[in-house]
Amino acid sequence: MDTTQFILDLIIYVALVAALVAAIWHWPLYKHSTQRWFLFFLIYVAVQEAVAIILPLYGIYNPVVYNIYIIVSFSFYLFWFSLVLRNRKIPYLFLLLFLISVPFSIYFEDIFWEELLLSSFTVGVILVLFCAALYFLELLGESRIVNLHRSQRFWIIAGLLIFNIGFLPLLFLGSILDPYGLAHRIVLTILNVILYGTYTIGFLCLRRN
Amino acid sequence: MSSEELINITFLTLSFVAILVGITLVILFNKYIQRNNKLLASKLEGDLENKRRIQMMELKALRSQMNPHFVHNSLNAIQYFIQRNEVELSETYLVKFSKLIRLFFEYSRRQTITVTQEVELLNNYLQIEQLRFEDKLNYTIRVDSMIESDQQTLPSMILQPMVENAVNHGLFHKKGSGKIRIQFIYVNEFTIKVQIADDGIGINKSIEMYRSSTQKYKSHSSAVLHERLELLNESKKWSISYSIQDLSEIRNTSGTIVTLTINQHDEL
């Protein structure tokens, strides 16, 4: 593992830990809201990222960790959207679609143990983008004053939207890109920093409330 | 440049553009919601201001109805009966007076009252005024049989100030007895026409008298009434047209006729 990659991974990890600390610190403020699941999710992600950083130090490159992450994270996001959106059926349907795509992806691509599950990942990104768009559409239909700056949901979903839009080029060029190349790692780092940054803002804005 | 470098540069460019697009979308959405919030806030402020104005009008209307001259004169007249030892009569008028005050308070809080309630209030008011005028004041109140008096509603505190104007500016300066005729005329399911006619000196003469006097011509109850009619028309729940004519201009007789067409919008 080269130094650049280690630094980039460390940046992601610091951003993630910042989000996790904010989530733990402000737990009493959102423990009864639908966002409470994010604390458990972030703990899982922290453990998963730690494993993903440590394994290459021993010369083990194991995409299984990331494939499990893809399955867990998209399932979680779609489940969470089913709690957040007014139209609950659509996220449930999306979750079902995503879960169906996983065995198909594993069976047809046959790469679960060697490479990332690109098909499932593509499906997940598109479905989460749809859900984020639905959330914004629902907000547009609101006839009350909405303070977005102090809305934890808004910050989380804004982060998810930017993160997943940023992943679209990867979906188009994923097959010809080196998954461990610098360009790939830089984009991934920026996207993760934005995602965990918005999560952190989302938890911190609760304090201002 | 190798093809791998080209792919990397293309990927980086596309990724940055995508991130920028995402951030721009969020910022634009945020701006739109903020603009929407401002519009909503100004609408809410407008609604609040309207409510505040309505409450102020209710208060003003109540104050104009409870004008000190009227209260003073009424109590003076009752006192006069007491001094003459006419206990029964003084009791009757005291009851009427207290009932009228109660009705003023009760109806000033309401947006609408039924025709029956309006007639009751006017009857009470005019009976007290009769006491002051020592029976030189006669009046009739007629309600069209087509009007469902217990169902049909009118905006509260509209007619009494008009009748008060007829008494104070029309009949007060007339020599001899005077008469007030109040008619509720059915126009259609949602519209009622109310006419208040008096055979007093007429609006033109009354205005002249006030202008030539040292007093500045100013009727508080008329100002409150106009403001209230304006507010009711603005509310879009009512369309109220108001006209006032000196009878000498249309007939060979003195007096004033006030015509009020009250249309209640059917979405109510």
Coordinates of C-alpha atoms in Angstrom, one line a residue:
Chain A
M1 CA 0.0 0.0 0.0
D2 CA 1.5 3.3 -1.0
T3 CA 1.6 6.5 1.1
T4 CA -0.9 8.4 -1.1
Q5 CA -3.5 5.7 -0.9
F6 CA -3.0 5.4 2.9
I7 CA -3.4 9.2 3.3
L8 CA -6.5 9.2 1.2
D9 CA -8.0 6.3 3.2
L10 CA -7.0 8.1 6.4
I11 CA -8.9 11.3 5.2
I12 CA -12.0 9.2 4.6
Y13 CA -11.6 7.6 8.0
V14 CA -11.2 10.9 9.8
A15 CA -14.3 12.3 8.1
L16 CA -16.2 9.1 9.1
V17 CA -15.0 9.3 12.7
A18 CA -16.0 13.0 12.8
A19 CA -19.5 12.0 11.7
L20 CA -19.6 9.2 14.2
V21 CA -18.4 11.4 17.1
A22 CA -21.1 14.0 16.2
A23 CA -23.7 11.2 15.9
I24 CA -22.8 9.8 19.4
W25 CA -22.4 13.3 21.0
H26 CA -25.9 14.4 19.8
W27 CA -27.6 11.0 20.2
P28 CA -30.1 12.3 22.9
L29 CA -31.3 14.9 20.4
Y30 CA -32.3 12.5 17.6
K31 CA -32.7 9.1 19.4
H32 CA -36.5 9.2 18.8
S33 CA -36.3 10.2 15.2
T34 CA -35.9 8.1 12.1
Q35 CA -32.3 9.2 11.8
R36 CA -31.4 7.1 14.9
W37 CA -30.5 4.2 12.6
F38 CA -27.6 6.3 11.2
L39 CA -25.6 5.8 14.4
F40 CA -25.7 2.0 14.1
F41 CA -25.0 2.3 10.4
L42 CA -22.0 4.6 11.0
I43 CA -20.6 2.2 13.6
Y44 CA -20.9 -0.6 11.0
V45 CA -19.2 1.6 8.3
A46 CA -16.4 2.5 10.8
V47 CA -15.7 -1.1 11.5
Q48 CA -15.9 -2.0 7.8
E49 CA -13.6 0.8 6.8
A50 CA -11.1 -0.2 9.5
V51 CA -11.1 -3.7 8.2
A52 CA -10.7 -2.4 4.6
I53 CA -7.7 -0.2 5.7
I54 CA -6.0 -2.9 7.8
L55 CA -6.3 -5.8 5.4
P56 CA -4.2 -4.3 2.6
L57 CA -1.5 -3.6 5.2
Y58 CA -1.1 -7.4 5.4
G59 CA -1.2 -7.7 1.6
I60 CA -4.8 -8.8 1.5
Y61 CA -7.0 -7.1 -1.1
N62 CA -10.4 -8.3 -0.3
P63 CA -13.3 -6.8 -2.3
V64 CA -15.8 -9.0 -0.3
V65 CA -15.7 -6.3 2.5
Y66 CA -16.8 -3.7 -0.1
N67 CA -19.3 -5.9 -1.7
I68 CA -20.9 -6.6 1.7
Y69 CA -20.8 -2.8 2.3
I70 CA -22.6 -2.2 -1.0
I71 CA -25.4 -4.6 -0.1
V72 CA -25.7 -3.3 3.5
S73 CA -25.4 0.4 2.7
F74 CA -27.9 0.5 -0.1
S75 CA -30.4 -1.7 1.7
F76 CA -30.0 0.6 4.7
Y77 CA -30.5 3.8 2.7
L78 CA -33.6 2.4 0.9
F79 CA -35.0 1.2 4.2
W80 CA -34.4 4.6 5.8
F81 CA -36.1 6.3 2.8
S82 CA -39.1 4.2 3.4
L83 CA -39.3 5.8 6.9
V84 CA -38.7 9.3 5.6
L85 CA -40.7 9.6 2.4
R86 CA -44.5 10.1 2.5
N87 CA -44.9 7.6 -0.2
R88 CA -43.5 4.5 1.5
K89 CA -44.3 2.0 -1.1
I90 CA -41.7 3.3 -3.6
P91 CA -38.7 2.9 -1.3
Y92 CA -39.9 -0.6 -0.3
L93 CA -40.3 -1.5 -4.0
F94 CA -36.8 -0.1 -4.7
L95 CA -35.4 -2.1 -1.7
L96 CA -36.9 -5.2 -3.2
L97 CA -35.5 -4.4 -6.6
F98 CA -32.1 -3.9 -5.1
L99 CA -32.2 -7.1 -3.1
I100 CA -33.2 -9.0 -6.2
S101 CA -30.3 -7.4 -8.2
V102 CA -27.8 -8.8 -5.7
P103 CA -28.1 -12.5 -6.3
F104 CA -28.4 -11.8 -10.0
S105 CA -25.2 -9.7 -9.9
I106 CA -23.4 -12.4 -7.9
Y107 CA -24.6 -15.2 -10.1
F108 CA -24.1 -13.6 -13.5
E109 CA -21.0 -11.5 -12.9
D110 CA -19.5 -14.3 -10.7
I111 CA -17.0 -11.8 -9.2
F112 CA -18.2 -11.5 -5.6
W113 CA -14.9 -12.7 -4.2
E114 CA -12.6 -10.9 -6.7
E115 CA -14.2 -7.6 -7.8
L116 CA -16.9 -5.1 -6.9
L117 CA -20.5 -5.9 -7.7
L118 CA -20.9 -3.2 -10.3
S119 CA -24.4 -4.1 -11.4
S120 CA -25.8 -4.0 -7.9
F121 CA -23.9 -0.9 -7.2
T122 CA -25.3 0.8 -10.3
V123 CA -28.9 -0.3 -9.3
G124 CA -28.3 1.0 -5.8
V125 CA -26.9 4.4 -6.9
I126 CA -29.8 5.0 -9.3
L127 CA -32.5 3.9 -6.8
V128 CA -31.0 6.1 -4.0
L129 CA -30.8 9.0 -6.4
F130 CA -34.5 8.5 -7.2
C131 CA -35.4 8.4 -3.5
A132 CA -33.4 11.6 -2.9
A133 CA -35.2 13.3 -5.8
L134 CA -38.6 12.1 -4.4
Y135 CA -37.7 13.7 -1.0
F136 CA -36.9 17.0 -2.7
L137 CA -40.1 16.8 -4.7
E138 CA -42.1 16.2 -1.6
L139 CA -40.4 19.2 0.0
L140 CA -41.4 21.3 -3.0
G141 CA -45.0 20.5 -2.3
E142 CA -44.8 21.6 1.3
S143 CA -47.1 24.5 2.1
R144 CA -45.3 25.4 5.4
I145 CA -42.1 27.2 6.2
V146 CA -39.2 24.7 6.0
N147 CA -35.9 25.5 7.6
L148 CA -33.5 23.3 5.6
H149 CA -30.4 24.6 7.3
R150 CA -31.6 23.0 10.5
S151 CA -33.1 19.9 9.0
Q152 CA -31.0 16.8 9.7
R153 CA -32.8 14.9 7.0
F154 CA -32.0 17.5 4.4
W155 CA -28.3 17.4 5.1
I156 CA -28.2 13.6 5.0
I157 CA -30.2 13.4 1.8
A158 CA -28.2 16.3 0.2
G159 CA -25.0 14.4 1.0
L160 CA -26.5 11.2 -0.5
L161 CA -27.6 13.1 -3.6
I162 CA -24.1 14.6 -4.2
F163 CA -22.4 11.3 -3.3
N164 CA -24.4 9.2 -5.7
I165 CA -24.4 11.8 -8.6
G166 CA -20.6 11.9 -8.2
F167 CA -20.6 8.1 -8.6
L168 CA -22.3 8.2 -12.0
P169 CA -19.1 8.7 -14.0
L170 CA -17.7 5.7 -12.2
L171 CA -20.6 3.6 -13.3
F172 CA -20.0 4.6 -17.0
L173 CA -16.2 4.2 -16.9
G174 CA -16.0 1.6 -14.1
S175 CA -15.2 -1.3 -16.5
I176 CA -12.2 0.4 -18.0
L177 CA -10.9 2.1 -14.8
D178 CA -8.3 0.7 -12.4
P179 CA -10.3 0.3 -9.1
Y180 CA -7.1 0.9 -7.1
G181 CA -5.8 3.8 -9.3
L182 CA -5.2 7.2 -8.0
A183 CA -7.9 9.0 -9.9
H184 CA -10.4 6.5 -8.6
R185 CA -9.2 6.9 -5.0
I186 CA -9.2 10.7 -5.2
V187 CA -12.8 10.9 -6.4
L188 CA -13.8 8.3 -3.8
T189 CA -12.2 10.3 -1.1
I190 CA -13.8 13.6 -2.1
L191 CA -17.2 11.9 -2.3
N192 CA -16.8 10.2 1.1
V193 CA -15.7 13.5 2.7
I194 CA -18.7 15.3 1.2
L195 CA -21.0 12.4 2.4
Y196 CA -19.7 12.2 6.0
G197 CA -19.3 16.0 6.1
T198 CA -23.0 16.5 5.4
Y199 CA -23.8 13.8 8.0
T200 CA -21.7 15.7 10.5
I201 CA -23.5 19.0 9.7
G202 CA -26.8 17.1 10.0
F203 CA -25.9 16.0 13.5
L204 CA -24.4 19.3 14.5
C205 CA -27.4 21.3 13.3
L206 CA -29.5 19.5 15.9
R207 CA -27.5 21.4 18.6
R208 CA -28.5 24.7 17.0
N209 CA -32.2 23.7 17.0
Chain B
M1 CA -0.5 10.8 -23.4
S2 CA -1.3 7.2 -22.8
S3 CA -4.9 5.9 -23.1
E4 CA -4.9 5.1 -19.4
E5 CA -4.0 8.7 -18.6
L6 CA -6.7 9.9 -20.9
I7 CA -9.3 7.7 -19.2
N8 CA -8.2 8.9 -15.8
I9 CA -8.4 12.6 -16.9
T10 CA -11.8 12.0 -18.5
F11 CA -13.0 10.2 -15.3
L12 CA -11.7 12.9 -13.0
T13 CA -13.2 15.7 -15.2
L14 CA -16.6 13.9 -15.4
S15 CA -16.5 13.2 -11.6
F16 CA -15.8 16.8 -10.7
V17 CA -18.5 18.0 -13.1
A18 CA -20.9 15.5 -11.5
I19 CA -20.0 16.6 -8.0
L20 CA -20.5 20.2 -9.0
V21 CA -23.8 19.5 -10.6
G22 CA -24.9 17.7 -7.4
I23 CA -23.8 20.6 -5.2
T24 CA -25.4 23.1 -7.6
L25 CA -28.7 21.2 -7.5
V26 CA -28.7 21.2 -3.7
I27 CA -27.8 25.0 -3.5
L28 CA -30.5 25.8 -6.1
F29 CA -33.1 23.7 -4.2
N30 CA -32.1 25.4 -1.0
K31 CA -32.5 28.9 -2.6
Y32 CA -35.9 27.9 -4.1
I33 CA -37.1 26.7 -0.7
Q34 CA -35.8 29.9 1.0
R35 CA -37.7 32.0 -1.6
N36 CA -40.8 29.9 -1.0
N37 CA -40.3 30.4 2.8
K38 CA -40.2 34.2 2.3
L39 CA -43.4 34.1 0.2
L40 CA -45.1 31.9 2.9
A41 CA -43.9 34.2 5.6
S42 CA -45.2 37.3 3.9
K43 CA -48.5 35.6 3.3
L44 CA -48.7 34.6 7.0
E45 CA -47.8 38.1 8.0
G46 CA -50.5 39.4 5.7
D47 CA -53.0 37.0 7.3
L48 CA -51.9 38.0 10.8
E49 CA -52.1 41.7 9.8
N50 CA -55.6 41.1 8.5
K51 CA -56.7 39.3 11.7
R52 CA -55.2 42.2 13.7
R53 CA -57.1 44.7 11.6
I54 CA -60.3 42.7 12.1
Q55 CA -59.8 42.7 15.8
M56 CA -59.1 46.4 15.8
M57 CA -62.2 47.0 13.8
E58 CA -64.3 44.9 16.3
L59 CA -62.9 47.0 19.1
K60 CA -63.5 50.3 17.3
A61 CA -67.0 49.2 16.3
L62 CA -67.8 48.3 19.9
R63 CA -66.3 51.7 21.0
S64 CA -68.4 53.5 18.4
Q65 CA -71.6 51.7 19.5
M66 CA -70.8 52.3 23.1
N67 CA -70.3 56.0 22.5
P68 CA -70.3 58.1 25.7
H69 CA -73.0 60.4 24.6
F70 CA -75.4 57.6 23.9
V71 CA -74.7 55.9 27.3
H72 CA -74.9 59.2 29.1
N73 CA -78.2 60.3 27.5
S74 CA -79.8 56.9 28.0
L75 CA -78.9 56.8 31.7
N76 CA -80.0 60.3 32.0
A77 CA -83.4 59.4 30.6
I78 CA -83.7 56.4 32.9
Q79 CA -82.7 58.7 35.8
Y80 CA -85.5 61.1 34.8
F81 CA -88.1 58.3 35.1
I82 CA -86.7 57.3 38.5
Q83 CA -86.9 60.9 39.7
R84 CA -90.5 61.0 38.5
N85 CA -91.1 57.9 40.5
E86 CA -92.1 55.9 37.4
V87 CA -90.5 52.7 38.8
E88 CA -92.0 50.3 36.3
L89 CA -91.0 52.3 33.3
S90 CA -87.5 53.0 34.6
E91 CA -87.1 49.3 35.3
T92 CA -88.3 48.4 31.8
Y93 CA -85.8 50.8 30.2
L94 CA -83.0 49.7 32.5
V95 CA -83.5 46.1 31.5
K96 CA -83.6 47.2 27.8
F97 CA -80.4 49.2 28.2
S98 CA -78.5 46.4 30.0
K99 CA -79.7 44.0 27.3
L100 CA -78.5 46.3 24.6
I101 CA -75.0 46.6 26.2
R102 CA -74.8 42.9 26.5
L103 CA -75.8 42.5 22.9
F104 CA -73.1 45.1 21.8
F105 CA -70.5 43.1 23.6
E106 CA -71.7 39.7 22.4
Y107 CA -72.1 40.6 18.8
S108 CA -69.0 42.7 18.5
R109 CA -67.0 39.4 19.0
R110 CA -68.8 37.6 16.2
Q111 CA -68.2 37.9 12.5
T112 CA -71.8 37.3 11.6
I113 CA -75.2 37.4 13.2
T114 CA -78.6 36.3 11.9
V115 CA -81.2 38.7 10.7
T116 CA -83.3 37.9 13.8
Q117 CA -80.5 38.9 16.0
E118 CA -79.8 42.0 14.1
V119 CA -83.5 43.0 14.3
E120 CA -83.5 42.3 18.1
L121 CA -80.4 44.6 18.5
L122 CA -81.9 47.4 16.4
N123 CA -85.3 47.1 18.3
N124 CA -83.4 47.4 21.6
Y125 CA -81.3 50.3 20.4
L126 CA -84.3 52.2 18.9
Q127 CA -86.4 51.7 22.0
I128 CA -83.7 53.3 24.1
E129 CA -83.4 56.1 21.6
Q130 CA -87.2 56.5 21.8
L131 CA -86.7 57.1 25.5
R132 CA -84.3 59.9 24.8
F133 CA -86.5 61.5 22.1
E134 CA -89.5 61.1 24.4
D135 CA -91.6 59.3 21.8
K136 CA -90.9 61.9 19.1
L137 CA -89.1 59.0 17.4
N138 CA -91.1 56.3 15.6
Y139 CA -89.7 53.4 13.7
T140 CA -90.6 50.3 11.7
I141 CA -88.6 47.3 11.0
R142 CA -89.8 45.1 8.1
V143 CA -88.3 41.8 7.1
D144 CA -89.2 40.3 3.7
S145 CA -91.0 37.0 4.2
M146 CA -88.7 35.4 1.7
I147 CA -85.8 35.9 4.1
E148 CA -85.1 33.0 6.5
S149 CA -84.4 35.3 9.4
D150 CA -83.0 32.6 11.7
Q151 CA -80.7 31.2 9.0
Q152 CA -79.6 34.2 6.9
T153 CA -76.6 35.9 8.4
L154 CA -75.2 39.4 8.1
P155 CA -71.8 40.9 9.1
S156 CA -72.2 42.1 12.7
M157 CA -72.0 45.7 13.7
I158 CA -72.9 47.2 10.4
L159 CA -76.5 48.3 10.6
Q160 CA -76.6 49.8 14.1
P161 CA -74.1 52.6 13.4
M162 CA -76.1 53.5 10.3
V163 CA -79.3 53.7 12.3
E164 CA -77.4 55.7 14.9
N165 CA -76.4 58.2 12.1
A166 CA -80.0 58.4 11.0
V167 CA -81.0 59.3 14.6
N168 CA -78.2 61.7 15.4
H169 CA -77.7 63.4 12.0
G170 CA -81.1 63.1 10.5
L171 CA -83.8 63.2 13.2
F172 CA -81.9 65.0 15.9
H173 CA -82.1 68.4 14.2
K174 CA -85.7 67.9 12.9
K175 CA -88.5 69.9 14.5
G176 CA -91.4 67.6 15.5
S177 CA -91.5 63.8 15.4
G178 CA -89.4 61.7 13.0
K179 CA -89.6 58.3 11.6
I180 CA -87.1 55.7 10.7
R181 CA -88.0 52.8 8.3
I182 CA -85.7 49.8 8.2
Q183 CA -86.4 47.2 5.5
F184 CA -84.7 43.9 4.9
I185 CA -85.4 43.0 1.2
Y186 CA -84.8 39.6 -0.3
V187 CA -82.7 39.7 -3.5
N188 CA -81.6 36.2 -3.9
E189 CA -80.4 33.2 -1.8
F190 CA -77.1 35.0 -1.0
T191 CA -78.1 38.6 -1.3
I192 CA -80.1 40.9 1.0
K193 CA -80.8 44.6 0.5
V194 CA -81.2 46.7 3.6
Q195 CA -82.7 50.1 3.4
I196 CA -82.6 52.6 6.3
A197 CA -84.7 55.6 5.5
D198 CA -85.4 58.6 7.8
D199 CA -87.5 61.7 7.3
G200 CA -85.1 63.9 9.0
I201 CA -83.3 67.0 7.6
G202 CA -81.4 65.0 5.0
I203 CA -77.7 64.3 4.6
N204 CA -77.0 67.4 2.6
K205 CA -78.4 69.8 5.2
S206 CA -76.8 67.8 8.0
I207 CA -73.3 68.1 6.4
E208 CA -73.9 71.8 5.8
M209 CA -74.9 72.3 9.4
Y210 CA -71.7 70.6 10.7
R211 CA -69.5 72.6 8.2
S212 CA -71.0 75.9 9.3
S213 CA -70.7 75.1 12.9
T214 CA -67.4 75.5 14.8
Q215 CA -67.1 71.8 15.1
K216 CA -65.1 70.0 12.5
Y217 CA -67.4 67.6 10.5
K218 CA -66.3 64.3 11.7
S219 CA -68.5 61.2 12.4
H220 CA -66.5 58.6 14.2
S221 CA -69.0 55.8 13.7
S222 CA -69.1 56.6 9.9
A223 CA -65.4 56.3 9.6
V224 CA -65.4 53.0 11.5
L225 CA -68.2 51.8 9.4
H226 CA -66.4 52.6 6.1
E227 CA -63.3 51.0 7.3
R228 CA -65.2 47.9 8.3
L229 CA -67.1 47.7 5.0
E230 CA -63.7 48.0 3.2
L231 CA -62.3 45.2 5.3
L232 CA -65.3 42.9 4.7
N233 CA -65.0 43.4 0.9
E234 CA -61.3 42.7 1.1
S235 CA -62.0 39.4 2.9
K236 CA -63.6 38.1 -0.3
K237 CA -66.3 36.5 1.8
W238 CA -68.7 39.4 1.3
S239 CA -69.5 41.9 -1.4
I240 CA -71.1 44.9 0.2
S241 CA -72.2 48.0 -1.7
Y242 CA -73.2 51.0 0.1
S243 CA -75.1 54.1 -1.1
I244 CA -76.5 57.1 0.7
Q245 CA -78.9 59.6 -0.9
D246 CA -80.7 62.7 0.2
L247 CA -84.4 62.1 -0.4
S248 CA -84.9 65.7 -1.5
E249 CA -82.9 64.8 -4.6
I250 CA -85.2 62.0 -5.7
R251 CA -88.6 62.8 -4.1
N252 CA -90.4 65.9 -2.9
T253 CA -89.6 65.1 0.7
S254 CA -86.8 65.5 3.2
G255 CA -84.8 62.7 4.7
T256 CA -82.0 60.3 3.9
I257 CA -82.0 56.8 2.6
V258 CA -79.1 54.4 3.0
T259 CA -79.1 51.3 0.9
L260 CA -76.8 48.4 1.7
T261 CA -76.6 45.4 -0.6
I262 CA -75.0 42.5 1.2
N263 CA -73.9 39.6 -0.9
Q264 CA -72.5 36.6 0.9
H265 CA -70.2 34.5 -1.4
D266 CA -71.6 31.0 -1.7
E267 CA -68.3 29.2 -0.8
L268 CA -69.0 30.2 2.8

